[in-house]
Amino acid sequence: MKSFTYERAASPAEAAAAAARIAGAKFIAGGTNLLDLMKLEIETPAHLIDVNGLALDKIEATADGGLRIGALVRNTDLAADQRVRRDYGLLARALLAGASGQLRNKATTAGNLLQRTRCPYFYDTNQPCNKRKPGSGCAALGGFSRAHAVVGVSDACIAVYPSDMAVALMALDATVETVCADGTTRRIPIAQLYRLPGETPHVENVLESGELISAVSLPKPVGGAHIYRKVRDRASYAFALVSVGAIVQRDGTGRVALGGVAPKPWRVAAAEAELPRGAKAVTAALLADAKPTRENAFKLPLVERTLGAVLRDARA
Amino acid sequence: MKFDAPATFNPIDRLKVVGRPTDRIDGPLKATGTAPYAYERHDVVPNQAYGYVVGSAIAKGRIASIDLKDAAAAPGVLAVVTAQNAGKLDKGEFNVARLFGGPDIQHYHQAIALVVAETFEQARAAAQLVRVDYVPAKGAFDLAAAKDAAIKLEPSFGGPADTAAGDFAGAFAKAPVRLDATYSTPDQSHAMMEPHASIAAWDGDRLTVWTSNQMIDWGTTDMAKTLRIGKEKVRLVSPYIGGGFGGKLFLRADALLAALGARAAKRPVKVALPRPLMINNTTHRPATIQRIRIGATKDGKIAAIGHESWSGNLPGGDPETAVGQTRLLYAGKNRMTAMRTAHLDLAEGNAMRAPGEAPGMMALEIAIDEMAEKLNLDPIEFRIRNDTQVDPEHPQRPFSQRQLIECLRIGSDRFGWSKRNPAPGKTRDGRWLVGLGVAAAFRNNLLAPSGARVRLDDRGIVTVETDMTDIGTGSYTIIAQTAAEMMGVSLDKVVVRLGDSAFPVSCGSGGQFGANNSTSGVYAACVKLREAVARKLGFNSPDVAFVDGEVRSGNRSVALAEAAGERGLAAEDAIEYGELDKTYQQSTFGAHFVEVAVDAATAEIRLRRMLAVCAAGRILNPKSARSQVIGAMTMGAGAALMEELVVDKRRGFFVNHDLAGYEVPVHADIPHQDVIFLDETDPISSPMKAKGVGELGICGVGAAVANAIYNATGVRVRDYPITLDKLLDRLPEMA
């Protein structure tokens, strides 16, 4: 870990301004990912802006019947919220499928959204990794890639995005609210938050320098059966090989987002139109441009079978 | 004490203390976090500095240049040690690769520098400033590719590389029912909770190391040899160990580099290996490829059995002795086993819990299941038909005790085996495909000399000192039980001190030999102490009895405290063994039963029930023994379902080198576990009539899981771990 300076921010706007002003500054909230990365010098912020003191830890009803979740709401609290459990069951289930109780107690909503890949080559600073060190190459291509992304990948990076929560937020059409360095705010639909790796896998989202997530808002509830199915090698405390987040209505229409298959939570509008035709058709549309490796090609049939099970459960 | 004739009735047989399910005497310390582990020994020596290890970034080659300037100038840095500036170093007897690499690099994350600083954070930050230019060389990292060039190497433990009896090839060719199948097991990591950690302090030319080590005498010997100093100058202290599983049998880089760092910084230095270095810097269980051939008559008698195993290691390293159990477990006149070792440039392969048998049984016991199916026999019945009460390669050698059949039968009843549908893939429970599996358990009982010192003081307290270690197994408790039984006192009158090279040399902890041998050493010392007490009191008739804190003879009775007197009494002895393990084959036996459920859609595999039935001689403490067995079953479940060090065959290292990537079972993976111990004593094994049990529990459980998965799904997977991707395209059609 490199030495760094530290401050506690007084307001979101000041935090954003400070982050843009000070070279190499980063926000820290729960720290469940950032501190690990700093210990390994994968992240080397010169300055940390602690946002834990900002009053962004409320879950409030919005005027249009939705919910506004403060950026600092802990995963445990979000999963336990009565309104979330009642109206956005997919989100509660996705949260509880992730990490461990201890980590969920610390991890925040915004931090969860911005957590970085668990690619083992990204984590080993002796190895080439375009995401960690642009231009150095990708060791996962041709290497150990069983857990890696199968769709949305590039020749520069096949790292997979790890969050469960974000899969649910994607299916729920969440909006990310931010404060920019100049004090203005903006609203980013979650579908537009993440960038695919292309030639620049180190640039993972559309946030500008200093831009701070202040909240995530959910539109009013859409009803339906909310199912989050996470498939993994062990029963708990493991990242998804594949996860399916689905909201299925009585008429067979609905929404589907995938985790564990792409550099971001994966949702394809055209695929949802296929829902009445069943899992095979939906999967074909979701993974139309898949480029799996030999080691992770199993994720394609696994998505189809998992989605099939989810749709059966939704009907039952 | 030389143990060279089967034990007769002795004070242990009273079973007033031994054989009881006593709570761990170190339990309160562990549960309150006050048992001092190596890295936390802030109290033992002042002014401790922190060392951080730099591991090689390449797997093979050499260091062209190493620039320490920035690291040395970094805040708080006291010293930067490399193999070049550390002075001349030898290599430990038990180390294959050098613990301090450079300029030649033998494996990934071989230690090449130690940065010593005032704080841990300073040392870690400065370690990143060590600049190294490497000249990489081509290495061999792929066992399958190197297999054909593998050579015959005689292992240091576990018998010869090859054995044969009768005419295997002829009998196999003629057998009406045959199996010829190849299995593989991956490299595995011990992945114990506590990392390798040491604090080293010099006092003049004398070195003390507070460390975490299973084998104190091996560690002391190799530390002295590596540093080229006298063994009497080195003291190792390791009273509490947060898991070892064979990963802490040897002197490792943490201890050596702490000693070198302390010498360079001229103050005590502590070093712990970060998790990635535990995986690529230390030892691991080597991967195997195993070919098993079995030929049987139509009535299910094995006529020919052959087991070959290939594994890799650095030059000088041993083969994984995966064929050992096949020499002993089943009858059959015509047999062959062979081990071949390929040169691989991965970190050293070495012992991990039940080396040899653990991966060997994972393969053999699937093969037995497959063979039973070919014969249309129940797999338990097939095993029973091929039981042997003698070493099948040397029929003049009987087993000292062998209750494999009893274990299988009792387990079958208890587990409800008769309810199993032998047709695979036919049992559904909602979304789950359900299956039952069975495997034999087998692990040899190893004998090793073990010493102890016992003192009796004027308060009637019995103090035992031995360099035996407690790696979480319960050594403290069973040693206390042994001394209490021998001296006729209650447990609260016994103090046990372990893990210090100042104490008599014990067998140490490994190979499931710790419990039986270390308590036998304590037994021997107590026999001497009893003699000393009797002699002092002038009790010379054979009726002397040690009961309830008193020593009695005829109508005389003296409190032990009084007998000891102000100066106390002490005795030291060691157990040594004669030829009984040559005359008899000494092994432990068991049966594993597993129920699994496989998700019919996703092929996720979840265990439902596990049962182990063990025949392992006298169980010294059923509570701690049960803990050992359920822990081993858990580790076996991990081996079956998830544990694999993934080799990057281009770059030559284990890629998943942390506990996020190297998955071991979590609580949610482990269902209800039952353990049954047969009421058995083995008087041929030792005066304790006990044997090992801590590794028996892992041997066979993986195959029982695999066989249950086959029963559930009809998919036979021969390559561990059995992950869902290996089942997915072959699952039965969904209803």
Short mmCIF file of C-alpha atoms in Angstrom, two decimals, chain A residues 29-261:
data_model
loop_
_atom_site.label_atom_id
_atom_site.label_comp_id
_atom_site.label_asym_id
_atom_site.label_seq_id
_atom_site.Cartn_x
_atom_site.Cartn_y
_atom_site.Cartn_z
CA ALA A 29 -16.98 4.36 1.78
CA GLY A 30 -17.19 0.72 2.96
CA GLY A 31 -13.70 0.02 1.66
CA THR A 32 -14.43 -3.68 1.18
CA ASN A 33 -12.91 -3.65 -2.28
CA LEU A 34 -10.72 -0.56 -2.40
CA LEU A 35 -8.62 -1.40 0.65
CA ASP A 36 -7.83 -4.88 -0.68
CA LEU A 37 -6.78 -3.38 -3.98
CA MET A 38 -4.66 -0.75 -2.24
CA LYS A 39 -2.82 -3.38 -0.22
CA LEU A 40 -1.82 -5.05 -3.46
CA GLU A 41 -1.05 -1.67 -5.11
CA ILE A 42 -3.59 -2.34 -7.82
CA GLU A 43 -5.20 0.89 -6.67
CA THR A 44 -2.74 3.54 -5.55
CA PRO A 45 -4.73 6.62 -4.62
CA ALA A 46 -2.64 9.53 -3.39
CA HIS A 47 -5.61 10.90 -1.47
CA LEU A 48 -8.71 9.34 0.04
CA ILE A 49 -11.90 11.28 0.51
CA ASP A 50 -13.98 9.54 3.13
CA VAL A 51 -17.64 10.00 2.27
CA ASN A 52 -19.03 7.96 5.15
CA GLY A 53 -20.03 11.10 7.04
CA LEU A 54 -22.24 12.42 4.24
CA ALA A 55 -25.88 11.94 5.07
CA LEU A 56 -26.53 9.63 2.14
CA ASP A 57 -27.76 6.66 4.12
CA LYS A 58 -31.54 7.03 3.84
CA ILE A 59 -34.07 5.11 1.82
CA GLU A 60 -36.91 7.43 0.89
CA ALA A 61 -40.12 7.17 -1.10
CA THR A 62 -40.10 9.31 -4.24
CA ALA A 63 -42.94 11.41 -5.56
CA ASP A 64 -43.52 9.06 -8.49
CA GLY A 65 -44.03 6.05 -6.20
CA GLY A 66 -40.49 4.71 -6.35
CA LEU A 67 -37.62 4.56 -3.89
CA ARG A 68 -34.51 6.64 -3.57
CA ILE A 69 -31.63 4.73 -2.00
CA GLY A 70 -28.81 6.80 -0.58
CA ALA A 71 -25.37 5.94 -1.90
CA LEU A 72 -24.19 5.00 1.58
CA VAL A 73 -27.02 2.64 2.49
CA ARG A 74 -25.31 -0.56 3.55
CA ASN A 75 -26.13 -3.71 1.63
CA THR A 76 -27.49 -5.35 4.79
CA ASP A 77 -29.86 -2.45 5.47
CA LEU A 78 -31.00 -2.28 1.87
CA ALA A 79 -31.78 -6.00 1.77
CA ALA A 80 -33.70 -5.75 5.03
CA ASP A 81 -35.81 -2.71 4.13
CA GLN A 82 -39.52 -3.61 4.22
CA ARG A 83 -40.32 -1.66 1.05
CA VAL A 84 -37.46 -3.27 -0.82
CA ARG A 85 -38.52 -6.71 0.33
CA ARG A 86 -42.13 -6.11 -0.60
CA ASP A 87 -41.84 -4.23 -3.89
CA TYR A 88 -38.35 -4.99 -5.17
CA GLY A 89 -37.81 -8.57 -4.02
CA LEU A 90 -35.30 -9.11 -6.81
CA LEU A 91 -33.00 -6.53 -5.25
CA ALA A 92 -33.22 -8.00 -1.75
CA ARG A 93 -32.55 -11.50 -3.06
CA ALA A 94 -29.61 -10.41 -5.20
CA LEU A 95 -28.04 -8.57 -2.28
CA LEU A 96 -28.37 -11.57 0.01
CA ALA A 97 -26.81 -13.83 -2.61
CA GLY A 98 -23.65 -11.72 -2.53
CA ALA A 99 -20.59 -11.73 -0.29
CA SER A 100 -21.02 -12.54 3.41
CA GLY A 101 -22.93 -11.02 6.28
CA GLN A 102 -19.85 -9.17 7.48
CA LEU A 103 -19.10 -7.71 4.06
CA ARG A 104 -22.71 -6.70 3.48
CA ASN A 105 -22.63 -4.83 6.79
CA LYS A 106 -19.83 -2.65 5.46
CA ALA A 107 -20.50 -2.49 1.74
CA THR A 108 -22.48 0.46 0.40
CA THR A 109 -24.88 0.78 -2.49
CA ALA A 110 -22.60 3.00 -4.57
CA GLY A 111 -19.50 1.03 -3.68
CA ASN A 112 -21.17 -2.20 -4.72
CA LEU A 113 -21.97 -0.68 -8.12
CA LEU A 114 -18.36 0.33 -8.63
CA GLN A 115 -16.63 -2.79 -7.38
CA ARG A 116 -13.94 -4.05 -9.69
CA THR A 117 -13.44 -7.39 -11.37
CA ARG A 118 -12.11 -10.41 -9.50
CA CYS A 119 -10.05 -11.65 -12.46
CA PRO A 120 -7.04 -13.33 -10.82
CA TYR A 121 -4.66 -11.80 -13.35
CA PHE A 122 -5.97 -8.34 -12.47
CA TYR A 123 -5.14 -9.20 -8.87
CA ASP A 124 -1.57 -10.35 -9.53
CA THR A 125 0.63 -7.38 -10.30
CA ASN A 126 3.30 -9.61 -11.82
CA GLN A 127 0.96 -10.47 -14.66
CA PRO A 128 -0.02 -8.43 -17.70
CA CYS A 129 -3.49 -6.92 -17.46
CA ASN A 130 -4.89 -4.22 -19.71
CA LYS A 131 -7.37 -3.17 -17.07
CA ARG A 132 -4.71 -2.67 -14.41
CA LYS A 133 -1.91 -1.55 -16.68
CA PRO A 134 -3.21 -0.39 -20.05
CA GLY A 135 -1.28 -1.84 -22.96
CA SER A 136 0.36 -4.62 -20.98
CA GLY A 137 -1.80 -7.37 -22.48
CA CYS A 138 -4.40 -9.77 -21.18
CA ALA A 139 -3.14 -12.88 -19.40
CA ALA A 140 -6.64 -14.29 -19.02
CA LEU A 141 -6.96 -14.72 -22.78
CA GLY A 142 -5.41 -18.13 -23.28
CA GLY A 143 -5.09 -18.52 -19.52
CA PHE A 144 -7.39 -19.47 -16.69
CA SER A 145 -10.72 -18.07 -17.83
CA ARG A 146 -13.39 -20.39 -16.43
CA ALA A 147 -15.10 -17.60 -14.53
CA HIS A 148 -14.64 -14.91 -17.15
CA ALA A 149 -17.10 -13.05 -19.35
CA VAL A 150 -18.53 -14.65 -22.48
CA VAL A 151 -20.28 -11.66 -23.98
CA GLY A 152 -19.40 -7.99 -24.34
CA VAL A 153 -15.72 -8.90 -24.22
CA SER A 154 -12.89 -7.58 -26.36
CA ASP A 155 -9.46 -8.74 -27.41
CA ALA A 156 -8.11 -6.49 -24.68
CA CYS A 157 -10.12 -7.86 -21.76
CA ILE A 158 -12.48 -10.68 -20.85
CA ALA A 159 -12.88 -9.76 -17.18
CA VAL A 160 -16.31 -10.30 -15.68
CA TYR A 161 -18.21 -7.81 -13.58
CA PRO A 162 -18.87 -9.30 -10.14
CA SER A 163 -21.86 -7.55 -8.51
CA ASP A 164 -25.12 -9.35 -7.80
CA MET A 165 -26.89 -6.20 -6.67
CA ALA A 166 -26.28 -4.46 -9.98
CA VAL A 167 -27.96 -7.29 -11.89
CA ALA A 168 -31.14 -6.61 -9.95
CA LEU A 169 -30.84 -2.85 -10.39
CA MET A 170 -30.41 -3.37 -14.11
CA ALA A 171 -33.63 -5.38 -14.29
CA LEU A 172 -35.37 -2.79 -12.13
CA ASP A 173 -34.38 0.09 -14.43
CA ALA A 174 -32.61 1.95 -11.66
CA THR A 175 -31.16 5.39 -12.15
CA VAL A 176 -27.87 6.50 -10.69
CA GLU A 177 -27.84 10.04 -9.30
CA THR A 178 -24.53 11.85 -9.12
CA VAL A 179 -22.93 15.07 -8.03
CA CYS A 180 -20.31 16.45 -10.37
CA ALA A 181 -17.15 18.34 -9.55
CA ASP A 182 -18.77 21.65 -10.52
CA GLY A 183 -21.63 21.05 -8.11
CA THR A 184 -24.21 20.14 -10.76
CA THR A 185 -26.08 16.86 -10.58
CA ARG A 186 -27.06 14.35 -13.19
CA ARG A 187 -29.13 11.20 -13.54
CA ILE A 188 -27.65 8.22 -15.36
CA PRO A 189 -29.83 5.25 -16.23
CA ILE A 190 -27.98 2.21 -14.93
CA ALA A 191 -28.02 0.73 -18.41
CA GLN A 192 -25.74 3.61 -19.42
CA LEU A 193 -23.45 3.56 -16.37
CA TYR A 194 -21.02 0.88 -17.47
CA ARG A 195 -18.79 0.82 -20.51
CA LEU A 196 -17.71 -2.29 -22.35
CA PRO A 197 -13.95 -2.87 -22.38
CA GLY A 198 -13.21 -2.35 -26.06
CA GLU A 199 -9.66 -1.06 -26.29
CA THR A 200 -9.89 0.72 -22.91
CA PRO A 201 -10.84 -1.86 -20.29
CA HIS A 202 -9.43 0.36 -17.54
CA VAL A 203 -12.31 2.78 -18.15
CA GLU A 204 -15.22 0.95 -16.62
CA ASN A 205 -18.02 3.51 -16.41
CA VAL A 206 -19.13 6.91 -17.64
CA LEU A 207 -18.48 8.78 -14.41
CA GLU A 208 -16.35 11.90 -14.84
CA SER A 209 -13.39 12.85 -12.73
CA GLY A 210 -14.67 13.70 -9.26
CA GLU A 211 -18.24 12.63 -9.98
CA LEU A 212 -19.79 11.12 -6.85
CA ILE A 213 -22.77 8.80 -6.77
CA SER A 214 -25.24 10.24 -4.27
CA ALA A 215 -28.19 7.89 -4.70
CA VAL A 216 -29.78 5.16 -6.74
CA SER A 217 -33.44 5.60 -7.51
CA LEU A 218 -35.95 2.95 -8.43
CA PRO A 219 -39.07 3.63 -10.46
CA LYS A 220 -42.39 2.62 -9.01
CA PRO A 221 -42.82 -1.12 -8.52
CA VAL A 222 -43.74 -3.21 -11.52
CA GLY A 223 -45.10 -6.24 -9.68
CA GLY A 224 -44.54 -9.73 -11.06
CA ALA A 225 -42.53 -12.63 -9.70
CA HIS A 226 -39.05 -11.57 -8.62
CA ILE A 227 -36.47 -14.32 -8.87
CA TYR A 228 -32.72 -14.12 -8.45
CA ARG A 229 -30.92 -17.35 -9.15
CA LYS A 230 -27.18 -17.43 -8.59
CA VAL A 231 -25.24 -20.48 -9.74
CA ARG A 232 -21.84 -21.08 -8.22
CA ASP A 233 -19.45 -23.86 -7.27
CA ARG A 234 -20.04 -23.62 -3.57
CA ALA A 235 -23.23 -22.91 -1.74
CA SER A 236 -22.31 -19.51 -0.37
CA TYR A 237 -19.64 -16.82 -0.40
CA ALA A 238 -18.60 -17.20 -4.02
CA PHE A 239 -19.01 -15.11 -7.12
CA ALA A 240 -21.55 -16.23 -9.68
CA LEU A 241 -20.61 -18.51 -12.52
CA VAL A 242 -23.92 -17.33 -13.90
CA SER A 243 -26.77 -15.48 -12.28
CA VAL A 244 -30.22 -14.72 -13.58
CA GLY A 245 -32.33 -11.88 -12.26
CA ALA A 246 -35.86 -12.00 -13.60
CA ILE A 247 -39.17 -10.25 -13.15
CA VAL A 248 -41.89 -12.30 -14.74
CA GLN A 249 -45.48 -11.12 -15.10
CA ARG A 250 -48.55 -13.34 -15.17
CA ASP A 251 -48.85 -12.93 -18.92
CA GLY A 252 -45.37 -14.33 -19.45
CA THR A 253 -43.74 -11.02 -20.29
CA GLY A 254 -41.01 -9.65 -18.12
CA ARG A 255 -37.41 -8.64 -17.73
CA VAL A 256 -34.18 -10.59 -17.49
CA ALA A 257 -30.70 -9.51 -16.54
CA LEU A 258 -27.63 -11.71 -16.21
CA GLY A 259 -24.63 -11.68 -13.93
CA GLY A 260 -21.37 -13.55 -14.29
CA VAL A 261 -21.34 -13.44 -18.08
#
